[in-house]
Short mmCIF file of N, CA and C in Angstrom, two decimals:
data_model
loop_
_atom_site.label_atom_id
_atom_site.label_comp_id
_atom_site.label_asym_id
_atom_site.label_seq_id
_atom_site.Cartn_x
_atom_site.Cartn_y
_atom_site.Cartn_z
N UNK A 1 122.48 64.73 128.25
CA UNK A 1 122.22 64.35 129.62
C UNK A 1 121.76 65.55 130.42
N UNK A 2 122.39 66.71 130.13
CA UNK A 2 122.00 67.93 130.83
C UNK A 2 120.56 68.31 130.53
N UNK A 3 120.11 68.15 129.28
CA UNK A 3 118.74 68.49 128.90
C UNK A 3 117.76 67.58 129.63
N UNK A 4 118.10 66.34 129.76
CA UNK A 4 117.23 65.39 130.46
C UNK A 4 117.10 65.77 131.92
N UNK A 5 118.19 66.16 132.55
CA UNK A 5 118.19 66.55 133.95
C UNK A 5 117.40 67.84 134.16
N UNK A 6 117.58 68.82 133.27
CA UNK A 6 116.85 70.09 133.42
C UNK A 6 115.35 69.88 133.14
N UNK A 7 115.00 69.00 132.19
CA UNK A 7 113.60 68.69 131.91
C UNK A 7 112.94 68.02 133.09
N UNK A 8 113.65 67.10 133.73
CA UNK A 8 113.11 66.40 134.90
C UNK A 8 112.92 67.37 136.06
N UNK A 9 113.84 68.32 136.23
CA UNK A 9 113.73 69.31 137.29
C UNK A 9 112.52 70.22 137.05
N UNK A 10 112.33 70.63 135.79
CA UNK A 10 111.19 71.48 135.46
C UNK A 10 109.87 70.75 135.73
N UNK A 11 109.78 69.48 135.36
CA UNK A 11 108.56 68.69 135.62
C UNK A 11 108.31 68.56 137.11
N UNK A 12 109.35 68.34 137.90
CA UNK A 12 109.20 68.20 139.35
C UNK A 12 108.69 69.49 139.95
N UNK A 13 109.17 70.64 139.46
CA UNK A 13 108.71 71.93 139.97
C UNK A 13 107.24 72.19 139.62
N UNK A 14 106.85 71.83 138.41
CA UNK A 14 105.46 72.04 138.00
C UNK A 14 104.49 71.15 138.77
N UNK A 15 104.88 69.90 139.00
CA UNK A 15 104.01 68.98 139.72
C UNK A 15 103.92 69.31 141.19
N UNK A 16 104.96 69.88 141.76
CA UNK A 16 104.99 70.17 143.19
C UNK A 16 104.62 71.61 143.49
N UNK A 17 103.88 72.27 142.61
CA UNK A 17 103.52 73.66 142.85
C UNK A 17 102.58 73.75 144.05
N UNK A 18 102.80 74.72 144.92
CA UNK A 18 101.98 74.82 146.12
C UNK A 18 100.57 75.29 145.78
N UNK A 19 99.63 74.90 146.61
CA UNK A 19 98.27 75.37 146.41
C UNK A 19 98.21 76.83 146.80
N UNK A 20 97.28 77.54 146.21
CA UNK A 20 97.23 78.98 146.42
C UNK A 20 96.31 79.32 147.57
N UNK A 21 96.80 80.25 148.40
CA UNK A 21 96.00 80.78 149.49
C UNK A 21 95.94 82.29 149.31
N UNK A 22 94.83 82.88 149.69
CA UNK A 22 94.66 84.32 149.55
C UNK A 22 94.02 84.88 150.81
N UNK A 23 94.35 86.13 151.09
CA UNK A 23 93.72 86.82 152.21
C UNK A 23 92.55 87.61 151.67
N UNK A 24 91.40 87.44 152.32
CA UNK A 24 90.17 88.08 151.87
C UNK A 24 89.57 88.80 153.07
N UNK A 25 88.99 89.97 152.82
CA UNK A 25 88.30 90.72 153.86
C UNK A 25 86.82 90.35 153.84
N UNK A 26 86.28 90.14 155.03
CA UNK A 26 84.84 89.92 155.18
C UNK A 26 84.26 91.21 155.75
N UNK A 27 83.46 91.91 154.93
CA UNK A 27 82.92 93.21 155.30
C UNK A 27 81.43 93.08 155.60
N UNK A 28 81.00 93.67 156.72
CA UNK A 28 79.59 93.64 157.11
C UNK A 28 79.13 95.08 157.28
N UNK A 29 78.04 95.48 156.58
CA UNK A 29 77.54 96.85 156.71
C UNK A 29 76.48 96.92 157.80
N UNK A 30 75.90 98.12 158.00
CA UNK A 30 74.93 98.33 159.09
C UNK A 30 73.69 97.46 158.94
N UNK A 31 73.29 97.14 157.70
CA UNK A 31 72.10 96.33 157.46
C UNK A 31 72.39 94.84 157.62
N UNK A 32 73.63 94.46 157.81
CA UNK A 32 73.98 93.06 157.98
C UNK A 32 74.38 92.34 156.71
N UNK A 33 74.48 93.07 155.59
CA UNK A 33 74.90 92.46 154.34
C UNK A 33 76.39 92.17 154.38
N UNK A 34 76.76 90.97 153.95
CA UNK A 34 78.15 90.52 153.99
C UNK A 34 78.73 90.58 152.59
N UNK A 35 79.95 91.14 152.49
CA UNK A 35 80.66 91.22 151.22
C UNK A 35 82.08 90.71 151.44
N UNK A 36 82.59 89.90 150.52
CA UNK A 36 83.96 89.44 150.57
C UNK A 36 84.75 90.16 149.48
N UNK A 37 85.91 90.71 149.84
CA UNK A 37 86.71 91.46 148.88
C UNK A 37 88.19 91.31 149.21
N UNK A 38 89.04 91.56 148.23
CA UNK A 38 90.48 91.54 148.45
C UNK A 38 91.04 92.95 148.63
N UNK A 39 90.22 93.99 148.35
CA UNK A 39 90.69 95.37 148.42
C UNK A 39 90.52 96.00 149.79
N UNK A 40 89.71 95.48 150.65
CA UNK A 40 89.48 96.09 151.96
C UNK A 40 88.05 96.56 152.06
N UNK A 41 87.65 96.94 153.28
CA UNK A 41 86.27 97.33 153.54
C UNK A 41 86.15 98.84 153.60
N UNK A 42 84.93 99.33 153.41
CA UNK A 42 84.63 100.76 153.55
C UNK A 42 84.72 101.13 155.02
N UNK A 43 84.97 102.40 155.33
CA UNK A 43 85.11 102.81 156.74
C UNK A 43 83.86 102.54 157.58
N UNK A 44 82.67 102.55 156.95
CA UNK A 44 81.43 102.33 157.71
C UNK A 44 81.14 100.85 157.95
N UNK A 45 81.96 99.97 157.43
CA UNK A 45 81.73 98.53 157.58
C UNK A 45 82.72 97.93 158.57
N UNK A 46 82.29 96.86 159.21
CA UNK A 46 83.21 96.13 160.08
C UNK A 46 83.98 95.14 159.22
N UNK A 47 85.29 95.04 159.50
CA UNK A 47 86.16 94.20 158.68
C UNK A 47 86.70 93.05 159.51
N UNK A 48 86.84 91.90 158.85
CA UNK A 48 87.44 90.73 159.49
C UNK A 48 88.27 90.04 158.42
N UNK A 49 89.49 89.69 158.76
CA UNK A 49 90.40 89.05 157.82
C UNK A 49 90.08 87.56 157.72
N UNK A 50 89.98 87.05 156.49
CA UNK A 50 89.69 85.64 156.24
C UNK A 50 90.83 85.07 155.39
N UNK A 51 91.24 83.87 155.69
CA UNK A 51 92.20 83.17 154.84
C UNK A 51 91.45 82.18 153.97
N UNK A 52 91.56 82.36 152.68
CA UNK A 52 90.90 81.46 151.74
C UNK A 52 91.92 80.48 151.22
N UNK A 53 91.69 79.22 151.44
CA UNK A 53 92.58 78.17 150.97
C UNK A 53 91.86 77.41 149.87
N UNK A 54 92.36 77.49 148.67
CA UNK A 54 91.72 76.86 147.51
C UNK A 54 92.63 75.80 146.93
N UNK A 55 92.55 74.58 147.42
CA UNK A 55 93.41 73.54 146.85
C UNK A 55 92.94 73.17 145.44
N UNK A 56 93.87 72.75 144.65
CA UNK A 56 93.52 72.31 143.30
C UNK A 56 92.75 71.00 143.41
N UNK A 57 91.85 70.73 142.48
CA UNK A 57 91.07 69.49 142.55
C UNK A 57 91.97 68.27 142.59
N UNK A 58 91.57 67.31 143.37
CA UNK A 58 92.26 66.02 143.57
C UNK A 58 93.70 66.20 144.03
N UNK A 59 93.95 67.22 144.87
CA UNK A 59 95.30 67.44 145.35
C UNK A 59 95.52 66.88 146.75
N UNK A 60 94.55 66.22 147.29
CA UNK A 60 94.73 65.68 148.63
C UNK A 60 93.41 65.24 149.20
N UNK A 61 93.28 65.34 150.52
CA UNK A 61 92.05 64.94 151.19
C UNK A 61 90.93 65.91 150.87
N UNK A 62 89.72 65.43 150.95
CA UNK A 62 88.55 66.27 150.71
C UNK A 62 88.42 67.30 151.82
N UNK A 63 88.05 68.50 151.46
CA UNK A 63 87.87 69.57 152.43
C UNK A 63 86.43 69.57 152.89
N UNK A 64 86.24 69.61 154.17
CA UNK A 64 84.90 69.55 154.74
C UNK A 64 84.21 70.90 154.55
N UNK A 65 82.93 70.84 154.18
CA UNK A 65 82.14 72.05 154.00
C UNK A 65 81.83 72.67 155.35
N UNK A 66 81.64 73.97 155.36
CA UNK A 66 81.33 74.68 156.60
C UNK A 66 79.91 74.36 157.02
N UNK A 67 79.69 74.25 158.31
CA UNK A 67 78.36 74.03 158.85
C UNK A 67 77.61 75.36 158.86
N UNK A 68 76.32 75.37 158.50
CA UNK A 68 75.58 76.64 158.53
C UNK A 68 75.41 77.12 159.97
N UNK A 69 75.46 78.42 160.14
CA UNK A 69 75.29 78.97 161.48
C UNK A 69 73.83 78.77 161.91
N UNK A 70 73.60 78.87 163.21
CA UNK A 70 72.24 78.66 163.71
C UNK A 70 71.30 79.73 163.18
N UNK A 71 71.83 80.95 162.93
CA UNK A 71 71.00 82.02 162.39
C UNK A 71 70.55 81.69 160.97
N UNK A 72 71.46 81.12 160.16
CA UNK A 72 71.09 80.72 158.80
C UNK A 72 70.07 79.59 158.83
N UNK A 73 70.25 78.64 159.72
CA UNK A 73 69.33 77.51 159.81
C UNK A 73 67.93 78.00 160.20
N UNK A 74 67.85 78.97 161.13
CA UNK A 74 66.56 79.52 161.52
C UNK A 74 65.90 80.23 160.35
N UNK A 75 66.70 81.00 159.58
CA UNK A 75 66.17 81.74 158.44
C UNK A 75 65.63 80.77 157.40
N UNK A 76 66.35 79.66 157.15
CA UNK A 76 65.90 78.67 156.18
C UNK A 76 64.63 77.99 156.66
N UNK A 77 64.56 77.66 157.94
CA UNK A 77 63.38 77.01 158.48
C UNK A 77 62.18 77.94 158.41
N UNK A 78 62.37 79.23 158.71
CA UNK A 78 61.29 80.20 158.66
C UNK A 78 60.76 80.32 157.24
N UNK A 79 61.67 80.30 156.25
CA UNK A 79 61.25 80.41 154.85
C UNK A 79 60.43 79.21 154.42
N UNK A 80 60.81 78.01 154.86
CA UNK A 80 60.06 76.81 154.45
C UNK A 80 58.76 76.67 155.23
N UNK A 81 58.68 77.26 156.43
CA UNK A 81 57.47 77.15 157.23
C UNK A 81 56.36 78.05 156.71
N UNK A 82 56.72 79.18 156.13
CA UNK A 82 55.69 80.09 155.64
C UNK A 82 55.04 79.50 154.40
N UNK A 83 53.75 79.72 154.30
CA UNK A 83 53.01 79.18 153.16
C UNK A 83 53.15 80.13 151.98
N UNK A 84 53.57 79.62 150.88
CA UNK A 84 53.70 80.44 149.68
C UNK A 84 52.59 80.06 148.72
N UNK A 85 52.09 81.06 148.01
CA UNK A 85 51.03 80.80 147.04
C UNK A 85 51.64 80.75 145.66
N UNK A 86 51.10 79.90 144.84
CA UNK A 86 51.56 79.74 143.48
C UNK A 86 50.71 80.59 142.57
N UNK A 87 51.37 81.41 141.75
CA UNK A 87 50.66 82.26 140.80
C UNK A 87 50.90 81.72 139.41
N UNK A 88 49.82 81.39 138.70
CA UNK A 88 49.93 80.87 137.35
C UNK A 88 49.82 82.06 136.41
N UNK A 89 50.87 82.30 135.63
CA UNK A 89 50.88 83.44 134.73
C UNK A 89 50.14 83.10 133.45
N UNK A 90 50.41 81.98 132.87
CA UNK A 90 49.73 81.56 131.65
C UNK A 90 49.30 80.12 131.81
N UNK A 91 48.03 79.87 131.68
CA UNK A 91 47.57 78.50 131.82
C UNK A 91 47.11 77.96 130.47
N UNK A 92 47.08 76.67 130.36
CA UNK A 92 46.70 76.02 129.12
C UNK A 92 45.19 76.12 128.94
N UNK A 93 44.78 76.47 127.73
CA UNK A 93 43.36 76.58 127.41
C UNK A 93 42.95 75.31 126.67
N UNK A 94 41.96 74.59 127.20
CA UNK A 94 41.53 73.35 126.56
C UNK A 94 40.57 73.59 125.41
N UNK A 95 40.19 74.85 125.15
CA UNK A 95 39.29 75.16 124.05
C UNK A 95 37.83 75.10 124.46
N UNK A 96 37.57 74.68 125.68
CA UNK A 96 36.19 74.58 126.16
C UNK A 96 35.95 75.49 127.36
N UNK A 97 36.78 76.51 127.51
CA UNK A 97 36.59 77.46 128.60
C UNK A 97 37.13 76.99 129.94
N UNK A 98 37.91 75.93 129.95
CA UNK A 98 38.51 75.39 131.18
C UNK A 98 37.46 75.20 132.28
N UNK A 99 36.31 74.62 131.91
CA UNK A 99 35.25 74.37 132.89
C UNK A 99 35.61 73.27 133.88
N UNK A 100 36.48 72.35 133.45
CA UNK A 100 36.89 71.23 134.29
C UNK A 100 38.38 71.33 134.61
N UNK A 101 38.72 70.98 135.84
CA UNK A 101 40.14 70.85 136.18
C UNK A 101 40.64 69.53 135.60
N UNK A 102 41.94 69.39 135.51
CA UNK A 102 42.49 68.13 134.98
C UNK A 102 42.10 66.95 135.86
N UNK A 103 42.04 67.18 137.17
CA UNK A 103 41.67 66.09 138.09
C UNK A 103 40.22 65.68 137.86
N UNK A 104 39.31 66.65 137.71
CA UNK A 104 37.89 66.34 137.48
C UNK A 104 37.71 65.67 136.12
N UNK A 105 38.48 66.10 135.12
CA UNK A 105 38.41 65.50 133.78
C UNK A 105 38.83 64.03 133.84
N UNK A 106 39.96 63.74 134.52
CA UNK A 106 40.43 62.35 134.64
C UNK A 106 39.42 61.48 135.37
N UNK A 107 38.84 62.04 136.46
CA UNK A 107 37.86 61.28 137.24
C UNK A 107 36.63 60.95 136.38
N UNK A 108 36.15 61.92 135.59
CA UNK A 108 34.99 61.69 134.73
C UNK A 108 35.29 60.63 133.68
N UNK A 109 36.49 60.65 133.11
CA UNK A 109 36.86 59.66 132.10
C UNK A 109 36.92 58.27 132.71
N UNK A 110 37.52 58.15 133.88
CA UNK A 110 37.65 56.85 134.54
C UNK A 110 36.28 56.30 134.93
N UNK A 111 35.39 57.17 135.39
CA UNK A 111 34.06 56.74 135.83
C UNK A 111 33.04 56.73 134.70
N UNK A 112 33.51 56.96 133.46
CA UNK A 112 32.67 56.96 132.26
C UNK A 112 31.48 57.91 132.40
N UNK A 113 31.77 59.11 132.88
CA UNK A 113 30.75 60.14 133.03
C UNK A 113 30.92 61.19 131.93
N UNK A 114 29.83 61.88 131.62
CA UNK A 114 29.86 62.98 130.65
C UNK A 114 29.63 64.27 131.42
N UNK A 115 30.56 65.20 131.29
CA UNK A 115 30.46 66.48 131.99
C UNK A 115 30.63 67.62 131.00
N UNK A 116 29.95 68.73 131.24
CA UNK A 116 30.10 69.91 130.40
C UNK A 116 31.55 70.38 130.45
N UNK A 117 32.11 70.71 129.27
CA UNK A 117 33.49 71.16 129.19
C UNK A 117 34.44 70.07 128.72
N UNK A 118 33.95 68.84 128.57
CA UNK A 118 34.79 67.76 128.06
C UNK A 118 34.87 67.88 126.53
N UNK A 119 35.97 67.46 125.95
CA UNK A 119 36.16 67.50 124.51
C UNK A 119 35.73 66.17 123.89
N UNK A 120 35.71 66.13 122.57
CA UNK A 120 35.38 64.88 121.87
C UNK A 120 36.37 63.78 122.24
N UNK A 121 37.65 64.13 122.32
CA UNK A 121 38.67 63.14 122.68
C UNK A 121 38.42 62.60 124.08
N UNK A 122 38.00 63.47 125.01
CA UNK A 122 37.69 63.02 126.38
C UNK A 122 36.53 62.02 126.36
N UNK A 123 35.48 62.33 125.59
CA UNK A 123 34.31 61.46 125.53
C UNK A 123 34.69 60.11 124.91
N UNK A 124 35.50 60.13 123.85
CA UNK A 124 35.92 58.87 123.24
C UNK A 124 36.82 58.08 124.18
N UNK A 125 37.59 58.76 125.02
CA UNK A 125 38.41 58.04 126.01
C UNK A 125 37.51 57.40 127.07
N UNK A 126 36.43 58.07 127.43
CA UNK A 126 35.55 57.56 128.48
C UNK A 126 34.60 56.49 127.96
N UNK A 127 33.98 56.73 126.79
CA UNK A 127 32.92 55.84 126.32
C UNK A 127 33.30 55.01 125.10
N UNK A 128 34.42 55.30 124.49
CA UNK A 128 34.82 54.57 123.29
C UNK A 128 34.32 55.26 122.04
N UNK A 129 34.52 54.62 120.88
CA UNK A 129 34.06 55.19 119.61
C UNK A 129 32.53 55.12 119.55
N UNK A 130 31.89 56.19 119.07
CA UNK A 130 30.42 56.18 119.04
C UNK A 130 29.89 55.24 117.97
N UNK A 131 28.66 54.78 118.17
CA UNK A 131 28.01 53.92 117.18
C UNK A 131 27.50 54.74 116.00
N UNK A 132 27.12 55.99 116.25
CA UNK A 132 26.64 56.86 115.18
C UNK A 132 27.05 58.30 115.49
N UNK A 133 27.38 59.05 114.42
CA UNK A 133 27.74 60.46 114.56
C UNK A 133 26.83 61.25 113.62
N UNK A 134 26.15 62.26 114.16
CA UNK A 134 25.31 63.12 113.33
C UNK A 134 25.74 64.56 113.54
N UNK A 135 25.67 65.35 112.46
CA UNK A 135 26.03 66.77 112.52
C UNK A 135 24.88 67.58 111.96
N UNK A 136 24.56 68.70 112.63
CA UNK A 136 23.49 69.57 112.19
C UNK A 136 23.81 70.99 112.65
N UNK A 137 23.93 71.92 111.71
CA UNK A 137 24.20 73.34 112.01
C UNK A 137 25.46 73.53 112.86
N UNK A 138 26.50 72.82 112.54
CA UNK A 138 27.77 72.97 113.25
C UNK A 138 27.84 72.25 114.58
N UNK A 139 26.77 71.60 114.97
CA UNK A 139 26.76 70.86 116.23
C UNK A 139 26.79 69.37 115.92
N UNK A 140 27.56 68.65 116.70
CA UNK A 140 27.75 67.23 116.48
C UNK A 140 27.13 66.46 117.64
N UNK A 141 26.60 65.28 117.33
CA UNK A 141 26.02 64.42 118.36
C UNK A 141 26.58 63.02 118.20
N UNK A 142 27.10 62.48 119.31
CA UNK A 142 27.56 61.10 119.35
C UNK A 142 26.43 60.26 119.95
N UNK A 143 26.18 59.12 119.34
CA UNK A 143 25.14 58.22 119.85
C UNK A 143 25.78 56.88 120.19
N UNK A 144 25.52 56.43 121.40
CA UNK A 144 26.04 55.15 121.88
C UNK A 144 24.86 54.23 122.16
N UNK A 145 24.86 53.06 121.57
CA UNK A 145 23.81 52.07 121.82
C UNK A 145 24.27 51.18 122.95
N UNK A 146 23.40 51.02 123.92
CA UNK A 146 23.74 50.18 125.07
C UNK A 146 22.90 48.92 125.04
N UNK A 147 23.14 48.07 126.00
CA UNK A 147 22.38 46.82 126.09
C UNK A 147 20.94 47.13 126.50
N UNK A 148 20.04 46.21 126.25
CA UNK A 148 18.62 46.28 126.62
C UNK A 148 17.92 47.44 125.93
N UNK A 149 18.36 47.83 124.75
CA UNK A 149 17.66 48.84 123.96
C UNK A 149 17.88 50.27 124.41
N UNK A 150 18.68 50.50 125.39
CA UNK A 150 18.93 51.85 125.84
C UNK A 150 20.02 52.48 124.98
N UNK A 151 19.96 53.79 124.86
CA UNK A 151 21.02 54.48 124.12
C UNK A 151 21.41 55.74 124.87
N UNK A 152 22.55 56.23 124.52
CA UNK A 152 23.09 57.42 125.17
C UNK A 152 23.57 58.35 124.09
N UNK A 153 23.28 59.64 124.19
CA UNK A 153 23.76 60.59 123.19
C UNK A 153 24.47 61.74 123.89
N UNK A 154 25.50 62.23 123.24
CA UNK A 154 26.31 63.33 123.77
C UNK A 154 26.34 64.40 122.69
N UNK A 155 25.96 65.63 123.03
CA UNK A 155 25.93 66.73 122.08
C UNK A 155 27.13 67.64 122.30
N UNK A 156 27.73 68.07 121.17
CA UNK A 156 28.89 68.96 121.20
C UNK A 156 28.53 70.27 120.52
N UNK A 157 29.12 71.36 120.96
CA UNK A 157 28.91 72.64 120.29
C UNK A 157 29.86 72.76 119.11
N UNK A 158 29.90 73.94 118.49
CA UNK A 158 30.72 74.14 117.29
C UNK A 158 32.21 74.07 117.58
N UNK A 159 32.61 74.17 118.85
CA UNK A 159 34.01 74.07 119.23
C UNK A 159 34.44 72.65 119.58
N UNK A 160 33.51 71.71 119.54
CA UNK A 160 33.83 70.33 119.87
C UNK A 160 33.81 70.05 121.37
N UNK A 161 33.06 70.85 122.10
CA UNK A 161 32.97 70.69 123.55
C UNK A 161 31.56 70.21 123.90
N UNK A 162 31.45 69.44 124.99
CA UNK A 162 30.15 68.97 125.45
C UNK A 162 29.33 70.19 125.81
N UNK A 163 28.13 70.25 125.26
CA UNK A 163 27.26 71.41 125.48
C UNK A 163 26.76 71.45 126.91
N UNK A 164 26.65 72.68 127.42
CA UNK A 164 26.11 72.88 128.75
C UNK A 164 24.60 72.80 128.66
N UNK A 165 24.02 71.97 129.52
CA UNK A 165 22.56 71.83 129.51
C UNK A 165 21.96 73.00 130.27
N UNK A 166 20.99 73.65 129.66
CA UNK A 166 20.33 74.81 130.30
C UNK A 166 19.13 74.39 131.09
#
């Protein structure tokens, strides 16, 4: 019976353990940099005592987050208002010298146009499978037969790219 009573007391103590609070110093230097520490601030910094209350998860009501100061809100707004430029370090090479942007390539395929810098796959996406394929000296030509006796041909260089007309 004694063991049961001491076990129940130990469980009650463990479950009812208080949440931990700590005193923290908020140190601000001449440049305005803020540092939080438990050891204290340097003599050249301004010190302010902060009480940190860290409740254990699901130990009670939700703790409301701090509202950002107006100075922080202005700094964030200023950062989003300034125009930033995007720098591409490594870009994808399509094998045809990147003569076309992806947007121009998609537009040409949708409108069934042939543009210099398109690949064989692009041409087949735009015009379908060719009626005839001829190769001569490493250069390939796709021939498309159209209605009313008209035909269309597309020439590719040795890399499989639509040749630039000179």
